[in-house]
PDB file of C-alpha atoms and ligand atoms in Angstrom:
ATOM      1  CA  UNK A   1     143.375  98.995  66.583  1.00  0.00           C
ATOM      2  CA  UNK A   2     140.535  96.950  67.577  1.00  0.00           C
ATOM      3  CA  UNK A   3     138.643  98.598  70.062  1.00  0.00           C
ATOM      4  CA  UNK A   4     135.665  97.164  72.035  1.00  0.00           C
ATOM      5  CA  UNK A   5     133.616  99.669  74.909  1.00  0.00           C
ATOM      6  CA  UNK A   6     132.293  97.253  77.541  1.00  0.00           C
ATOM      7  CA  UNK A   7     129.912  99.164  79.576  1.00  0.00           C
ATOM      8  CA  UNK A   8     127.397  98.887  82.312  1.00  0.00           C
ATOM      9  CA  UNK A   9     124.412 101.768  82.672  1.00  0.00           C
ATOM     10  CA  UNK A  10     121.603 101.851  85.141  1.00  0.00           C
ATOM     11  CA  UNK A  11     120.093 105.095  84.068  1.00  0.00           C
ATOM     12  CA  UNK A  12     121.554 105.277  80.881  1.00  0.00           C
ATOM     13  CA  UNK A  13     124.206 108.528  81.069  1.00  0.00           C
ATOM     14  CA  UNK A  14     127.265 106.537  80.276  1.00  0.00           C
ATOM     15  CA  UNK A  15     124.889 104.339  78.042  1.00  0.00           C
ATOM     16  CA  UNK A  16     124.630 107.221  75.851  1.00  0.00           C
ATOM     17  CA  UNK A  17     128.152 107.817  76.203  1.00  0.00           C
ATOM     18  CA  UNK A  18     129.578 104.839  75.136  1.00  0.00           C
ATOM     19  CA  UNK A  19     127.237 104.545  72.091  1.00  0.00           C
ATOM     20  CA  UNK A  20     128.248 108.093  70.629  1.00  0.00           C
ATOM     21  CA  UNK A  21     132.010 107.189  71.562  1.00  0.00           C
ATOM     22  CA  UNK A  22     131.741 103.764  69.906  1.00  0.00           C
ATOM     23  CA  UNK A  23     130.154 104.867  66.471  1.00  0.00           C
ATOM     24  CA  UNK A  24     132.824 107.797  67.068  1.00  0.00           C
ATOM     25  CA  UNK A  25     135.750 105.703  66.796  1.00  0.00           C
ATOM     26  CA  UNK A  26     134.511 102.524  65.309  1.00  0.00           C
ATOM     27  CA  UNK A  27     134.691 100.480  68.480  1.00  0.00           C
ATOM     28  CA  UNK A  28     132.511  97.339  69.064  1.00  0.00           C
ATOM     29  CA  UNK A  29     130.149  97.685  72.063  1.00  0.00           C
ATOM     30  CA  UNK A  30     129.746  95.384  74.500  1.00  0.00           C
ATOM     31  CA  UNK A  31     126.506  96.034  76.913  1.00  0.00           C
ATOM     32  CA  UNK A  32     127.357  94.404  80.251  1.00  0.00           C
ATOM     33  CA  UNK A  33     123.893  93.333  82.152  1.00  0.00           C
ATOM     34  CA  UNK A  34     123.889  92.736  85.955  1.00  0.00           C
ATOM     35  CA  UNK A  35     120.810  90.929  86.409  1.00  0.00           C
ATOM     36  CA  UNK A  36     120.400  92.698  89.972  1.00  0.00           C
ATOM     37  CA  UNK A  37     117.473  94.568  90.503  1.00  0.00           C
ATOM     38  CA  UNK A  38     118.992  97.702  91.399  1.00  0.00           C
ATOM     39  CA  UNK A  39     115.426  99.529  91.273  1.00  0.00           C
ATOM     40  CA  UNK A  40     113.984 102.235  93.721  1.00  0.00           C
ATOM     41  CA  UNK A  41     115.562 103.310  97.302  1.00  0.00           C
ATOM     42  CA  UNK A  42     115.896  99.502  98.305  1.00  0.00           C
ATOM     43  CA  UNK A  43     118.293  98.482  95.088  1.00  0.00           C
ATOM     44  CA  UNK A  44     120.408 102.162  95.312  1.00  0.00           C
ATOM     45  CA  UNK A  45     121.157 100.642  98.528  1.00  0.00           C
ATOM     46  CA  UNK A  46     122.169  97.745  97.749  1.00  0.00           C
ATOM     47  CA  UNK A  47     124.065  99.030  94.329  1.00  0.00           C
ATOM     48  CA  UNK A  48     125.699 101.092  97.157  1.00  0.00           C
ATOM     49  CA  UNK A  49     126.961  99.070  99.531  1.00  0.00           C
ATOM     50  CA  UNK A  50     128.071  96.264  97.213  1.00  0.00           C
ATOM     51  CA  UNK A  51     130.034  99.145  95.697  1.00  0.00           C
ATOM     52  CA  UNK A  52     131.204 100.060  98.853  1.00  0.00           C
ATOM     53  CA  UNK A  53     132.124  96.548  99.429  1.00  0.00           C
ATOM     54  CA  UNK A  54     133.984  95.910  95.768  1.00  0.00           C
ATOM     55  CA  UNK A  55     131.742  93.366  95.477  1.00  0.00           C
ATOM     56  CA  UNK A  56     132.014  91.872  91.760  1.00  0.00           C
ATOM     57  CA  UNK A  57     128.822  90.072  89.997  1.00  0.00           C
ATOM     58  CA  UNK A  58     128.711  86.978  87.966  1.00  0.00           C
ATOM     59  CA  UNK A  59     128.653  88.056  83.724  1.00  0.00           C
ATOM     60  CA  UNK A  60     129.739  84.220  82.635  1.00  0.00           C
ATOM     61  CA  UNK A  61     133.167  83.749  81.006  1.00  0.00           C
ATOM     62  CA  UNK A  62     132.017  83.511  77.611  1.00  0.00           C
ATOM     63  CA  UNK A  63     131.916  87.504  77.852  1.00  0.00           C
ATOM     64  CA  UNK A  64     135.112  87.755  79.661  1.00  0.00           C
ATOM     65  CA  UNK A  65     136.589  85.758  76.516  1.00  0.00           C
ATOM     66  CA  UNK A  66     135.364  88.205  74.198  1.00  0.00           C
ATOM     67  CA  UNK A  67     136.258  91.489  75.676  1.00  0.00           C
ATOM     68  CA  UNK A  68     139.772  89.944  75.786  1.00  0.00           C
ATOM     69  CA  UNK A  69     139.944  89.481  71.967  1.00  0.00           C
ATOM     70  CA  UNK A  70     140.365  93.129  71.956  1.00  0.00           C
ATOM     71  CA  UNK A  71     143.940  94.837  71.584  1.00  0.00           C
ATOM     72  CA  UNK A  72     142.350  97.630  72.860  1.00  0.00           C
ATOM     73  CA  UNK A  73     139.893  98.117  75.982  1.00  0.00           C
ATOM     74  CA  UNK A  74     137.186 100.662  76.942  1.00  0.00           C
ATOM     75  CA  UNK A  75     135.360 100.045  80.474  1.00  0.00           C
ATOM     76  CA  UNK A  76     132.503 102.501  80.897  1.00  0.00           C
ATOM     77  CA  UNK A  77     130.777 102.863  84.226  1.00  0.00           C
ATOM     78  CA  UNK A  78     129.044 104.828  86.827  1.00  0.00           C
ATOM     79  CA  UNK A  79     130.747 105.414  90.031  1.00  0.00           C
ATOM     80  CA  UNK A  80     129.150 104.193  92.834  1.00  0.00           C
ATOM     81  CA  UNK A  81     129.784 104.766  96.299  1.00  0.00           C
ATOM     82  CA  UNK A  82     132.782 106.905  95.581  1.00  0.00           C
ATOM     83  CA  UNK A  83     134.211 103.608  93.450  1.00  0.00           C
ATOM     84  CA  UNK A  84     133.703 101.386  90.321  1.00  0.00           C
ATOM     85  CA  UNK A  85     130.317  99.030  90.405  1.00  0.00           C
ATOM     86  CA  UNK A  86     129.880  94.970  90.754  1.00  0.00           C
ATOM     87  CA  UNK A  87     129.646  94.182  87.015  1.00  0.00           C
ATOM     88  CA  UNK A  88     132.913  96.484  86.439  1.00  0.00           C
ATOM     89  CA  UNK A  89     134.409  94.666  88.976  1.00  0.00           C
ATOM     90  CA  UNK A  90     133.473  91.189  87.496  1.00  0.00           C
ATOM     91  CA  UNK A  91     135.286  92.468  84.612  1.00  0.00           C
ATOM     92  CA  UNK A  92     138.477  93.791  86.271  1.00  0.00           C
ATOM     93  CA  UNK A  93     138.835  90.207  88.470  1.00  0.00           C
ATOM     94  CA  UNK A  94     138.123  87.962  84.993  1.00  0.00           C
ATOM     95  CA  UNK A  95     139.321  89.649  81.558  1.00  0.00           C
ATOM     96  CA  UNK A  96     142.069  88.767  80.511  1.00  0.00           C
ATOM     97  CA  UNK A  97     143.912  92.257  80.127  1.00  0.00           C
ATOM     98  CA  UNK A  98     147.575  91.241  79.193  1.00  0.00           C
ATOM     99  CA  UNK A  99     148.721  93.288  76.390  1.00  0.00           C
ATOM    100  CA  UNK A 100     145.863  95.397  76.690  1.00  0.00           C
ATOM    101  CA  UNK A 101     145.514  99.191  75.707  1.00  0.00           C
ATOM    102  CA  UNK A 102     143.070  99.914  79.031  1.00  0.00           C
ATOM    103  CA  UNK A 103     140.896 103.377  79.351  1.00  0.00           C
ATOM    104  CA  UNK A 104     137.907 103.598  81.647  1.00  0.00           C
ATOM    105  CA  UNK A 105     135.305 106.612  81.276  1.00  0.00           C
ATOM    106  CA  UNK A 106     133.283 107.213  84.168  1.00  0.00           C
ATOM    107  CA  UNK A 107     130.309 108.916  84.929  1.00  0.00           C
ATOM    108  CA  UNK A 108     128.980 110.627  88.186  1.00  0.00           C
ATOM    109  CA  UNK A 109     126.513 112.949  89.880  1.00  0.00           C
ATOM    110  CA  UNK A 110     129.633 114.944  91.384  1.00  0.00           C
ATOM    111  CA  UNK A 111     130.428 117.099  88.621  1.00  0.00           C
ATOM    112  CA  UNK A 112     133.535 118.483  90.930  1.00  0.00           C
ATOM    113  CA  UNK A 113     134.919 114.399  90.265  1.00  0.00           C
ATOM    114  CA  UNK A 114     136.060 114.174  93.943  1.00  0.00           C
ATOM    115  CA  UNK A 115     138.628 111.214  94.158  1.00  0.00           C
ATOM    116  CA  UNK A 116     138.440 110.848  90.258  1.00  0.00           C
ATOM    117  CA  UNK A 117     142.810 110.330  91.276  1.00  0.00           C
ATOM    118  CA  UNK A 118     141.794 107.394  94.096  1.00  0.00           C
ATOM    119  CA  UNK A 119     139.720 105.462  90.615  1.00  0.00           C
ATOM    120  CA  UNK A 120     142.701 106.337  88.633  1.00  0.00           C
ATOM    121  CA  UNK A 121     145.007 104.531  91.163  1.00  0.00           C
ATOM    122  CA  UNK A 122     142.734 101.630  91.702  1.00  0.00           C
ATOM    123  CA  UNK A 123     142.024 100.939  88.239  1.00  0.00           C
ATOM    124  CA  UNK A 124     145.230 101.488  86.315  1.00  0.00           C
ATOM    125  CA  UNK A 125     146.877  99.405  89.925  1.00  0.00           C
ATOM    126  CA  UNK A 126     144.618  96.110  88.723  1.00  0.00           C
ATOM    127  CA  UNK A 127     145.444  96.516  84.997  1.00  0.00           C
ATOM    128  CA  UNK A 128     149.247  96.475  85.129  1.00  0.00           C
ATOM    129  CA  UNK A 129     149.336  94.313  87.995  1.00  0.00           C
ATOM    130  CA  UNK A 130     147.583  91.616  84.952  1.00  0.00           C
ATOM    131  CA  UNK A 131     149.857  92.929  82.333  1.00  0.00           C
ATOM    132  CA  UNK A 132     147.704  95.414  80.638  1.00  0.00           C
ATOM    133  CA  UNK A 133     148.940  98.936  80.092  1.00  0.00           C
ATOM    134  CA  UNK A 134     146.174 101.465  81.892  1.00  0.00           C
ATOM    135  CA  UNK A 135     146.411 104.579  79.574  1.00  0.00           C
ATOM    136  CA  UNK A 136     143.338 106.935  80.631  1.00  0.00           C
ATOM    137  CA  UNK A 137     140.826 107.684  82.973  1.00  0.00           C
ATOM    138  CA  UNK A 138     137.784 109.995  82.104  1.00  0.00           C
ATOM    139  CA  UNK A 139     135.168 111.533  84.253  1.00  0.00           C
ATOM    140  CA  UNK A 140     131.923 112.786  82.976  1.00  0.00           C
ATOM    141  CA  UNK A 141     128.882 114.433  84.511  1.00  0.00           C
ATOM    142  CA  UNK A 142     125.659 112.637  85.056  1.00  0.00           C
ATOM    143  CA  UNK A 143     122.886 112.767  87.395  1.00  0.00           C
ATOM    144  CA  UNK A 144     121.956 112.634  90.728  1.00  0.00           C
ATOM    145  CA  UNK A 145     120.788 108.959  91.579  1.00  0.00           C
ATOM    146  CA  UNK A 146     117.020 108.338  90.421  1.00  0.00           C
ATOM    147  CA  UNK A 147     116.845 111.338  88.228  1.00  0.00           C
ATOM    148  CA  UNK A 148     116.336 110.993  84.356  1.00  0.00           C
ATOM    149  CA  UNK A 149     119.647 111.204  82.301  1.00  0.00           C
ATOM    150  CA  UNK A 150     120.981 113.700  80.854  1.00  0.00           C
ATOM    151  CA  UNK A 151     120.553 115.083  77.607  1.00  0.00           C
ATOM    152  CA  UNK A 152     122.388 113.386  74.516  1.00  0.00           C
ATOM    153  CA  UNK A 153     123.474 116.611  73.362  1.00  0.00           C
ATOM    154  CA  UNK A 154     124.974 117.188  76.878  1.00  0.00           C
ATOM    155  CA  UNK A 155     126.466 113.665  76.721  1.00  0.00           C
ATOM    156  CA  UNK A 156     128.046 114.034  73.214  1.00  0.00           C
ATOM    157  CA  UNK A 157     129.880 117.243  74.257  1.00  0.00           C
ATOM    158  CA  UNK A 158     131.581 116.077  77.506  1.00  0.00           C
ATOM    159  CA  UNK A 159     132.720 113.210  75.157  1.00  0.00           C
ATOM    160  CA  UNK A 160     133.828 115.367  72.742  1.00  0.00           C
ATOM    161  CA  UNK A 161     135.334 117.899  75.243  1.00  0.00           C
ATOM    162  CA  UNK A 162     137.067 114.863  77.926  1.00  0.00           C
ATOM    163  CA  UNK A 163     138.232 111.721  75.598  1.00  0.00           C
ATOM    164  CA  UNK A 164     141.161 111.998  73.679  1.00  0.00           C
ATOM    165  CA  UNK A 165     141.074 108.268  72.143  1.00  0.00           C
ATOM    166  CA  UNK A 166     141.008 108.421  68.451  1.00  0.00           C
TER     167      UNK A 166
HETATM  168  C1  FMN B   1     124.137 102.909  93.983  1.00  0.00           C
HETATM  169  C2  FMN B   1     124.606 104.239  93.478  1.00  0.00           C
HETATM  170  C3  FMN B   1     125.696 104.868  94.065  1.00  0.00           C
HETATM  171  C4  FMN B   1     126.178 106.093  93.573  1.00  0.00           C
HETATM  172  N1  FMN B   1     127.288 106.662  94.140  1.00  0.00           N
HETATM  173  C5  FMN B   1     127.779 107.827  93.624  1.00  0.00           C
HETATM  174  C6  FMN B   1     128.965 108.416  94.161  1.00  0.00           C
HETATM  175  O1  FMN B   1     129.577 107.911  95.093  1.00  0.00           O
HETATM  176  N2  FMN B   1     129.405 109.571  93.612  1.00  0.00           N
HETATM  177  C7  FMN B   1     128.764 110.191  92.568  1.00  0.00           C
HETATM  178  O2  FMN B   1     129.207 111.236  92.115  1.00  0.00           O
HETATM  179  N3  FMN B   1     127.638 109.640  92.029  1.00  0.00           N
HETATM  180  C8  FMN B   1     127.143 108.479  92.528  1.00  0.00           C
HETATM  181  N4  FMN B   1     126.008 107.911  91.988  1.00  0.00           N
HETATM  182  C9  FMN B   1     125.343 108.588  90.862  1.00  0.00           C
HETATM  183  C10 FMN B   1     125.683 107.942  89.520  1.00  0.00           C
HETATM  184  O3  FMN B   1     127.063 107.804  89.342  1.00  0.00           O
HETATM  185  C11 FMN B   1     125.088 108.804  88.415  1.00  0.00           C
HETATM  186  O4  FMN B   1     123.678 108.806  88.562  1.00  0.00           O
HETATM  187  C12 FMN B   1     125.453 108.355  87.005  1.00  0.00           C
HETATM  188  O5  FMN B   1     125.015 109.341  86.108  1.00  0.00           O
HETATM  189  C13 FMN B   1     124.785 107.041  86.664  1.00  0.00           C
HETATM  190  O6  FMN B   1     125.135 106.623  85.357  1.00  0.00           O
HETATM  191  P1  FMN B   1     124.082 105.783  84.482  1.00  0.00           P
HETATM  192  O7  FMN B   1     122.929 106.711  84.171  1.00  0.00           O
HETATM  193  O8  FMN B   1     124.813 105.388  83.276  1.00  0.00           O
HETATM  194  O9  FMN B   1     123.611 104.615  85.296  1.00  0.00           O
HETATM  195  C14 FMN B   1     125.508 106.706  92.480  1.00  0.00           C
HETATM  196  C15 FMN B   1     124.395 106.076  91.903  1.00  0.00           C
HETATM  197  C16 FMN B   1     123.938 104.868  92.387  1.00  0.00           C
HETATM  198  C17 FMN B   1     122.759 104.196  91.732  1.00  0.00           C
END
């Protein structure tokens, strides 16, 4: 099936993620670049509250017309304030996602996944409601905001260990 990950990474923890999962099982990757500066204490708040917010940012539709030539959809993202982030939301409001296979892997500081249900709800709510078909959600362990990421080793396991896409 052709599978594309589409995934945003400040820090680079789900960066990693998505690259191992991609060569894993052949799936195109899309890098998705919010051109916020989301650097230091000032830009965590902001990153914050425009997650709190479910703010979306502007990725230009030329990208939302390519993630949608995919039968088959990966979104990989951070979770911010409890949620998804803007660019994640960007693509949720413009793809295209009818007929779509949908799985989001998510990455967090919380290693407990509080709420991981409430993202479940939210995201797989959006995705049917445009005609895709929401299949998965997975939560991985990252780091605390403004700490280095993880190891790749570390990465590659919980991938190995959490998604069951093939
Ligand atoms: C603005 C912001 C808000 C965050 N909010 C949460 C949160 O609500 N819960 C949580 O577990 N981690 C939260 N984090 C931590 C990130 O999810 C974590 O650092 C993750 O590993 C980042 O992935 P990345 O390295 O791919 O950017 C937040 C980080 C940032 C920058």
């Amino acid at each position: 099936m052709k599978t594309c990950i589409a995934y945003f990474s400040k820090t680079g923890n789900i960066k990693m993620a998505a690259e191992y999962l991609a060569q894993k099982i052949g799936a195109q990757l899309i890098p998705l670049v919010d051109k916020t500066n989301y650097k230091g204490f000032i830009g965590f708040m902001k990153g914050g509250y425009k997650a709190s917010l479910s703010k979306s940012t502007d990725l230009g539709s030329a990208l939302y017309e390519e993630i949608s030539k995919y039968e088959r959809i990966i979104l990989a993202t951070p979770v911010w304030a409890g949620k998804t982030t803007p660019t994640i939301n960007a693509v949720l409001n413009n793809v295209d996602f009818k007929d779509k296979e949908v799985y989001v892997m998510t990455m967090q500081s919380d290693s407990d996944f509080g709420d991981a249900d409430k993202r479940e709800a939210f995201y797989k709510e959006i995705i049917n409601k445009k005609g895709g078909k929401f299949v998965a959600l997975y939560s991985l362990a990252g780091t605390s905001p403004g700490k280095p990421p993880r190891e790749e080793e570390d990465i590659i396991s919980q991938v190995d260990a959490t998604v069951t896409i093939v």
